[in-house]
Short mmCIF file of C-alpha atoms in Angstrom, two decimals:
data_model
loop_
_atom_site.label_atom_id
_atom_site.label_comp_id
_atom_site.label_asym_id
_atom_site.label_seq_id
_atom_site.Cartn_x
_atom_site.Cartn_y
_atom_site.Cartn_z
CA UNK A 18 41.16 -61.61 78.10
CA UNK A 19 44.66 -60.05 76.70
CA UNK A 20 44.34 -56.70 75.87
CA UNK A 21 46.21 -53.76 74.67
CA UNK A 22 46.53 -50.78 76.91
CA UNK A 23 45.83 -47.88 74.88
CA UNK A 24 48.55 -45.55 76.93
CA UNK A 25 49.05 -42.40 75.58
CA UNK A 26 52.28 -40.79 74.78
CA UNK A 27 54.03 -38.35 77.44
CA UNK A 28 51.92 -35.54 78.84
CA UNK A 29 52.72 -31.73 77.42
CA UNK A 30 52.16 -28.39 79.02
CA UNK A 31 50.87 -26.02 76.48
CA UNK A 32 48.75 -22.68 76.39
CA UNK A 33 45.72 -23.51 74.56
CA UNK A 34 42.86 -21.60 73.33
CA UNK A 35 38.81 -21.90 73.42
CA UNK A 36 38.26 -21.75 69.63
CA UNK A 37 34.04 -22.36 70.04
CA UNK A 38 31.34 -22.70 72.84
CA UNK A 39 28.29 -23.84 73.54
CA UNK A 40 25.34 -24.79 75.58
CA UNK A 41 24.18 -27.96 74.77
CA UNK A 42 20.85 -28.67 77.84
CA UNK A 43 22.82 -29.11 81.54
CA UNK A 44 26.29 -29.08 79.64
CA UNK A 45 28.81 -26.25 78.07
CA UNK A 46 30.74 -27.62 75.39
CA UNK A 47 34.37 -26.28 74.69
CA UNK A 48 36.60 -26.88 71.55
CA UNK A 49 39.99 -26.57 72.65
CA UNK A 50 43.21 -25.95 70.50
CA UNK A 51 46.24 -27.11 72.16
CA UNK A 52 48.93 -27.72 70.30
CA UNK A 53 50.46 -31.55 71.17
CA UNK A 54 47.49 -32.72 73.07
CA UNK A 55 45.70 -34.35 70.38
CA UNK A 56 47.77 -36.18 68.75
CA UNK A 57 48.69 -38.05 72.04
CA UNK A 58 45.22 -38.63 73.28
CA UNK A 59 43.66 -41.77 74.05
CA UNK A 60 40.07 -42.63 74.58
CA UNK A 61 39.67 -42.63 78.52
CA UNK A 62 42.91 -40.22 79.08
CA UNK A 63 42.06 -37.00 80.06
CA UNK A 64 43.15 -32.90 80.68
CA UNK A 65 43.47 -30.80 83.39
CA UNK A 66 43.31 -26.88 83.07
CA UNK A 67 44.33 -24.27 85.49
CA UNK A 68 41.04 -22.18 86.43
CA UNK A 69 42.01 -18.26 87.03
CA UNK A 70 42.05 -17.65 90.79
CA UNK A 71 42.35 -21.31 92.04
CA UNK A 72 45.36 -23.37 92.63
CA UNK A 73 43.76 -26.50 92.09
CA UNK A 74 43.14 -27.62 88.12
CA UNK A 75 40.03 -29.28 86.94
CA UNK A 76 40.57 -32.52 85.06
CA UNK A 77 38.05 -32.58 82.36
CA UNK A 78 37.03 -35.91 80.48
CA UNK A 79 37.87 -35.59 76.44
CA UNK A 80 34.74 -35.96 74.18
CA UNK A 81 36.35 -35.75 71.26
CA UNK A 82 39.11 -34.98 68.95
CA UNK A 83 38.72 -33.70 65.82
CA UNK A 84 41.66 -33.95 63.11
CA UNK A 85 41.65 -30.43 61.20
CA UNK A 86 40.59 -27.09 61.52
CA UNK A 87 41.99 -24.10 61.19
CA UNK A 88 43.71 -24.29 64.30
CA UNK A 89 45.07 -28.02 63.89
CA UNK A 90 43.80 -30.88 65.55
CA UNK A 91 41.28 -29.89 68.22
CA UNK A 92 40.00 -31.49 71.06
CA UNK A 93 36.02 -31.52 72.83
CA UNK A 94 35.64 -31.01 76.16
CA UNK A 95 32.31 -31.12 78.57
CA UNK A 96 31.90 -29.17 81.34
CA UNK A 97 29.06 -29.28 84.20
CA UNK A 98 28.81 -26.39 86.01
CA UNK A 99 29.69 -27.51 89.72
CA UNK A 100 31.41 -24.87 91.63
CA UNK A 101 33.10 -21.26 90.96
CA UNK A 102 36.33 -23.03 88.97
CA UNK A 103 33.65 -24.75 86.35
CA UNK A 104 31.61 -22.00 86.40
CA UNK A 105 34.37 -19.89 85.35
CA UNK A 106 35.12 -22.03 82.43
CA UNK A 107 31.95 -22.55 81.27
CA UNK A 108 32.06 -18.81 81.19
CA UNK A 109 34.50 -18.22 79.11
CA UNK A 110 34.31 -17.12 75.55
CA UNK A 111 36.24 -17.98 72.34
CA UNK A 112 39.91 -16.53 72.28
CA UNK A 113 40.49 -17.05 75.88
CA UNK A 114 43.71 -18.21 76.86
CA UNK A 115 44.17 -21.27 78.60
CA UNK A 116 47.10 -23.52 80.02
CA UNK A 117 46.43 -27.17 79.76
CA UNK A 118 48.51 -29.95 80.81
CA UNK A 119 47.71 -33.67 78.98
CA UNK A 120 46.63 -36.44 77.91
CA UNK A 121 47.29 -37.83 81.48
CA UNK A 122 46.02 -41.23 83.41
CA UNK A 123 45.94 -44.43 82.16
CA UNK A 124 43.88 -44.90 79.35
CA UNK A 125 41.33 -47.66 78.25
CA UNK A 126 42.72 -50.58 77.11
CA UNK A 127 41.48 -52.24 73.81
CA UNK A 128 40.59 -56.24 72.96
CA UNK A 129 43.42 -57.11 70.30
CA UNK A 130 40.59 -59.21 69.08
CA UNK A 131 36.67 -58.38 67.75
CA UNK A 132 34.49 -58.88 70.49
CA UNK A 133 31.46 -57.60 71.58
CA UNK A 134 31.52 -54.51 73.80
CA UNK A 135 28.92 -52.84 76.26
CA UNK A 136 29.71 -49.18 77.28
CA UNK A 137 28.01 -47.94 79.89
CA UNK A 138 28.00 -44.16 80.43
CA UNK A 139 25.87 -41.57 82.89
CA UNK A 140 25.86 -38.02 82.74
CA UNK A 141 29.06 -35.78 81.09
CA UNK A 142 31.25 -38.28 82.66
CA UNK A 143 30.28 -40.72 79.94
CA UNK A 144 32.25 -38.48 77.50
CA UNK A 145 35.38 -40.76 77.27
CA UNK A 146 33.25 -43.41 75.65
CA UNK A 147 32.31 -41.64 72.26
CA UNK A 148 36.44 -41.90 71.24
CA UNK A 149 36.25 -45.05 72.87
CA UNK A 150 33.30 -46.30 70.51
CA UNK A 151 35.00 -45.20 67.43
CA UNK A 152 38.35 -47.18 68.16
CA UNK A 153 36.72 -50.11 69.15
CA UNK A 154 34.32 -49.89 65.92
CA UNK A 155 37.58 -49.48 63.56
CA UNK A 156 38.63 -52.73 65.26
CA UNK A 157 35.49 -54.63 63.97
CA UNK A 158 34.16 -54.64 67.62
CA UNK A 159 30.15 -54.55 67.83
CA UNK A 160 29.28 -51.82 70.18
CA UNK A 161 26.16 -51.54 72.25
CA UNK A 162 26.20 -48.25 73.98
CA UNK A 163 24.24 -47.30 76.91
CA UNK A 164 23.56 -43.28 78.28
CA UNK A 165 22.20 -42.53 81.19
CA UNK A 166 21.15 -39.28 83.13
CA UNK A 167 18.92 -37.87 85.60
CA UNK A 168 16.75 -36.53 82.92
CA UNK A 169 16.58 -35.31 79.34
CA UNK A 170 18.72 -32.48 79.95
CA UNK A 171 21.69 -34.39 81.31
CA UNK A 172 21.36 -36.51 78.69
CA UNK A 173 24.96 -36.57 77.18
CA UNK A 174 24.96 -36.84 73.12
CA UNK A 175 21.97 -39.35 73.15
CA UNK A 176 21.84 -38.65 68.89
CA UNK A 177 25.07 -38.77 68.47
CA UNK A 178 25.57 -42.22 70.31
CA UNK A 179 22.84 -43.31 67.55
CA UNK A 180 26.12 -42.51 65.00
CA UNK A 181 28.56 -44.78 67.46
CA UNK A 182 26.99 -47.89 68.30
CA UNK A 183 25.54 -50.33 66.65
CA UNK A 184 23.26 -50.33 69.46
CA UNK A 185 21.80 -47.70 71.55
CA UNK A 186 20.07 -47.60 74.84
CA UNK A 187 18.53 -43.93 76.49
CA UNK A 188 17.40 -44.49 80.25
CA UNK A 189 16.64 -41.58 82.23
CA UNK A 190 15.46 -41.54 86.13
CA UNK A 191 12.03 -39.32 85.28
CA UNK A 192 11.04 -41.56 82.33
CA UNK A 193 11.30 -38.02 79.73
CA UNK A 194 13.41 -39.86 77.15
CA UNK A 195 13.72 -43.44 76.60
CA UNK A 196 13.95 -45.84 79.46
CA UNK A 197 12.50 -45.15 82.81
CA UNK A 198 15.21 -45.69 85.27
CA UNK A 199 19.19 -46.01 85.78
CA UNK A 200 22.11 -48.17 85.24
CA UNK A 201 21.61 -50.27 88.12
CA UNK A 202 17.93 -51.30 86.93
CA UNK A 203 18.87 -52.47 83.71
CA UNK A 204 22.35 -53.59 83.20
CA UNK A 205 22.10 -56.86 83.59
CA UNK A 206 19.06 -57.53 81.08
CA UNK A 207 21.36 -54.77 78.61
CA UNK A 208 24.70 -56.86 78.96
CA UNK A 209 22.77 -60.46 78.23
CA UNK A 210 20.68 -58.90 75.29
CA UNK A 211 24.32 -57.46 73.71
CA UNK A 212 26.10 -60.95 75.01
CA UNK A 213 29.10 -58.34 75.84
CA UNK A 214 32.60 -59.99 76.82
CA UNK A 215 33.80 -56.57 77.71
CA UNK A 216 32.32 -53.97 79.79
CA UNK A 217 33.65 -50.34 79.98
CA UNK A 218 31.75 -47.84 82.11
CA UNK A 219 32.58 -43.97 83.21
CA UNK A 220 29.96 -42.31 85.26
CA UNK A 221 29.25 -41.96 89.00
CA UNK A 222 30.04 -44.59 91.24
CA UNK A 223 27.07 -46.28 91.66
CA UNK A 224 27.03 -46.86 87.77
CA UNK A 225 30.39 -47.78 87.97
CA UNK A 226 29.40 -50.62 90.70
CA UNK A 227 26.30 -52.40 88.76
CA UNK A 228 28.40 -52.70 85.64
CA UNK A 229 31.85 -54.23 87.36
CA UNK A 230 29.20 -56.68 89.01
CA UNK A 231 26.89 -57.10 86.02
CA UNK A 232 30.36 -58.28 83.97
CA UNK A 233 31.22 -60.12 87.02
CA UNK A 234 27.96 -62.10 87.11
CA UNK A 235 28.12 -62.76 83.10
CA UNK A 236 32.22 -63.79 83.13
CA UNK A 237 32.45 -60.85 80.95
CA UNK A 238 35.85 -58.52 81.45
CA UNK A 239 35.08 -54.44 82.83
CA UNK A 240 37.23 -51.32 82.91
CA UNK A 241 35.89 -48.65 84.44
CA UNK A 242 36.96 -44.37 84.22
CA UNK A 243 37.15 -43.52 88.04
CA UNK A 244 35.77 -39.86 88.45
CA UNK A 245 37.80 -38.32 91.75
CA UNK A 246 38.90 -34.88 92.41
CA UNK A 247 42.39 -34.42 90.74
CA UNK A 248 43.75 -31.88 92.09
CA UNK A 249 46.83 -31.76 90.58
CA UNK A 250 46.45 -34.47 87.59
CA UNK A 251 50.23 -35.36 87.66
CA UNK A 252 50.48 -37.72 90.84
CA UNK A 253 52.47 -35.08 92.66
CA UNK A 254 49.91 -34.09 95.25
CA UNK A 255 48.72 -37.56 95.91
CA UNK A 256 45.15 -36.12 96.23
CA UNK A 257 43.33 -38.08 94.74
CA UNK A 258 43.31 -41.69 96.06
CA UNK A 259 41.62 -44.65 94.65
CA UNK A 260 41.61 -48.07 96.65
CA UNK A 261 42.02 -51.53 94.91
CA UNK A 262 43.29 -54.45 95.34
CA UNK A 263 46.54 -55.23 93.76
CA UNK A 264 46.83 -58.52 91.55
CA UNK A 265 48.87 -60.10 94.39
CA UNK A 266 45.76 -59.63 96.52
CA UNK A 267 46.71 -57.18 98.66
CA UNK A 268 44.58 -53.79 99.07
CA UNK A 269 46.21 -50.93 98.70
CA UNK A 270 45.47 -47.19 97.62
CA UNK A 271 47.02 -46.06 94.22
CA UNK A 272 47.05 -42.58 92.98
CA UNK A 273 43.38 -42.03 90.37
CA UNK A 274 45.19 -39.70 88.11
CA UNK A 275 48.26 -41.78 87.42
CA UNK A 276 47.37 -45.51 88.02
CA UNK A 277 43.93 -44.14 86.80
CA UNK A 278 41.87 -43.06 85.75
CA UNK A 279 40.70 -46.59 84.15
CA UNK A 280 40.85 -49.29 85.91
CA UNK A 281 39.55 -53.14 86.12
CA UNK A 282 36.33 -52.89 87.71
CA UNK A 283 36.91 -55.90 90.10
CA UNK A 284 40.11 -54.32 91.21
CA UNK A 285 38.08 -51.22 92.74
CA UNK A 286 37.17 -51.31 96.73
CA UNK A 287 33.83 -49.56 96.07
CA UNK A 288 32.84 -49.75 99.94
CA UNK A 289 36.32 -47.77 100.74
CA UNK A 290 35.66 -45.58 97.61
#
């Protein structure tokens, strides 16, 4: 299916601010000015931030970008608490200084015609696919979206979605809001009831898996936002590698952060991932 590659502009390097936090169930939401970023982003592209007292950055999925405020164009970021760099952002309040370097990676690319589109999401890692949702939509697409999590409190902007997507499906492991169960139980019935010929997923791999092969199984096209440790978001470390197979058949390893972080789900060597 030809597609257009939604790449963003060049990456800047700006000090940005938190302008407003919050706790939203597993999740602390940050609202980020920085200047530049914005403007450039694309849905699926992504930021990285240097955390005080570590030399590695986090890369951070965008959520959202909002056009006006008092500090210009904004952008939404989600952050699980995982180790002491996220647990120092998640602790920090509004008017704290912060140096962030984006958009970087490759970002999703769009159907130059009106299809109909499945996005599959688990988690905060299914953040890209709210921006993603709202481009596709302005391109007539019909969206189905689909968020997953552990439970309810993982749950990633379930009400929200509602506001995205024409449709919207809620599974969670424990059964405590809407479906019982995860991506891999249900995609298949979810991508014949939406009659999808795209696929876009972002979420661990195992949801990244079911969905490349669901699409695979239906002839439908997938992308999916490859979640790695970046340490340096640029491509300059080379720490973060991803293995595919190249279109001339031949597996190789690219770099997540450049080459990524979306890529065609059949390209992806899940077994060597």
């Amino acid at each position: 299916m030809p597609e257009e590659r939604g790449t963003p502009a060049g990456p800047v390097h700006v000090e940005g601010e938190v302008v407003a936090t919050k706790r939203v169930g597993a999740y602390r939401h940050l609202t980020l000015a920085a200047p530049g970023i914005p403007e450039r982003f694309r849905a699926g592209s992504f930021v990285a931030v240097t955390v005080a007292g570590h030399v590695a950055r986090r890369a951070l999925w965008v959520h959202r970008v909002r056009g006006s405020s008092a500090f210009g164009p904004t952008l939404d970021v989600v952050v699980q608490v995982q180790g002491s760099g996220t647990a120092w952002l998640a602790a920090q309040p509004v008017g704290t200084r912060i140096a962030i370097t984006g958009p970087l990676g490759r970002a999703f690319a769009l159907p130059k015609e009106a299809v109909s589109c499945l996005l599959v999401g688990e988690g905060y890692a299914a953040a890209p696919l709210f921006p993603l949702a709202e481009r596709l939509r302005e391109r007539g697409c019909a969206v189905s979206l689909v968020v997953s999590a552990p439970d309810e409190a993982h749950l990633l902007s379930a009400l929200e979605a509602r506001r995205s997507a024409r449709s919207v499906t809620v599974l969670t492991a424990d059964g405590s809001v809407g479906q019982r169960g995860g991506v891999p139980d249900h995609v298949d019935e979810l991508l014949r009831r939406s009659d999808a010929d795209v696929v876009y997923a972002a979420g661990p791999a195992v949801v990244l898996r079911s969905a490349a092969a669901a699409a695979e199984r239906a002839g439908a096209w997938s992308q999916v936002a490859v979640e790695v440790p970046t340490p340096c978001g640029t491509g300059l470390c080379h720490g973060c590698p991803l293995p595919v197979v190249g279109e001339d058949g031949v597996d190789r390893v690219v770099r997540a952060c450049t080459e990524g972080p979306v890529v065609r789900g059949d390209r992806v060597r899940w077994d060597h991932l």
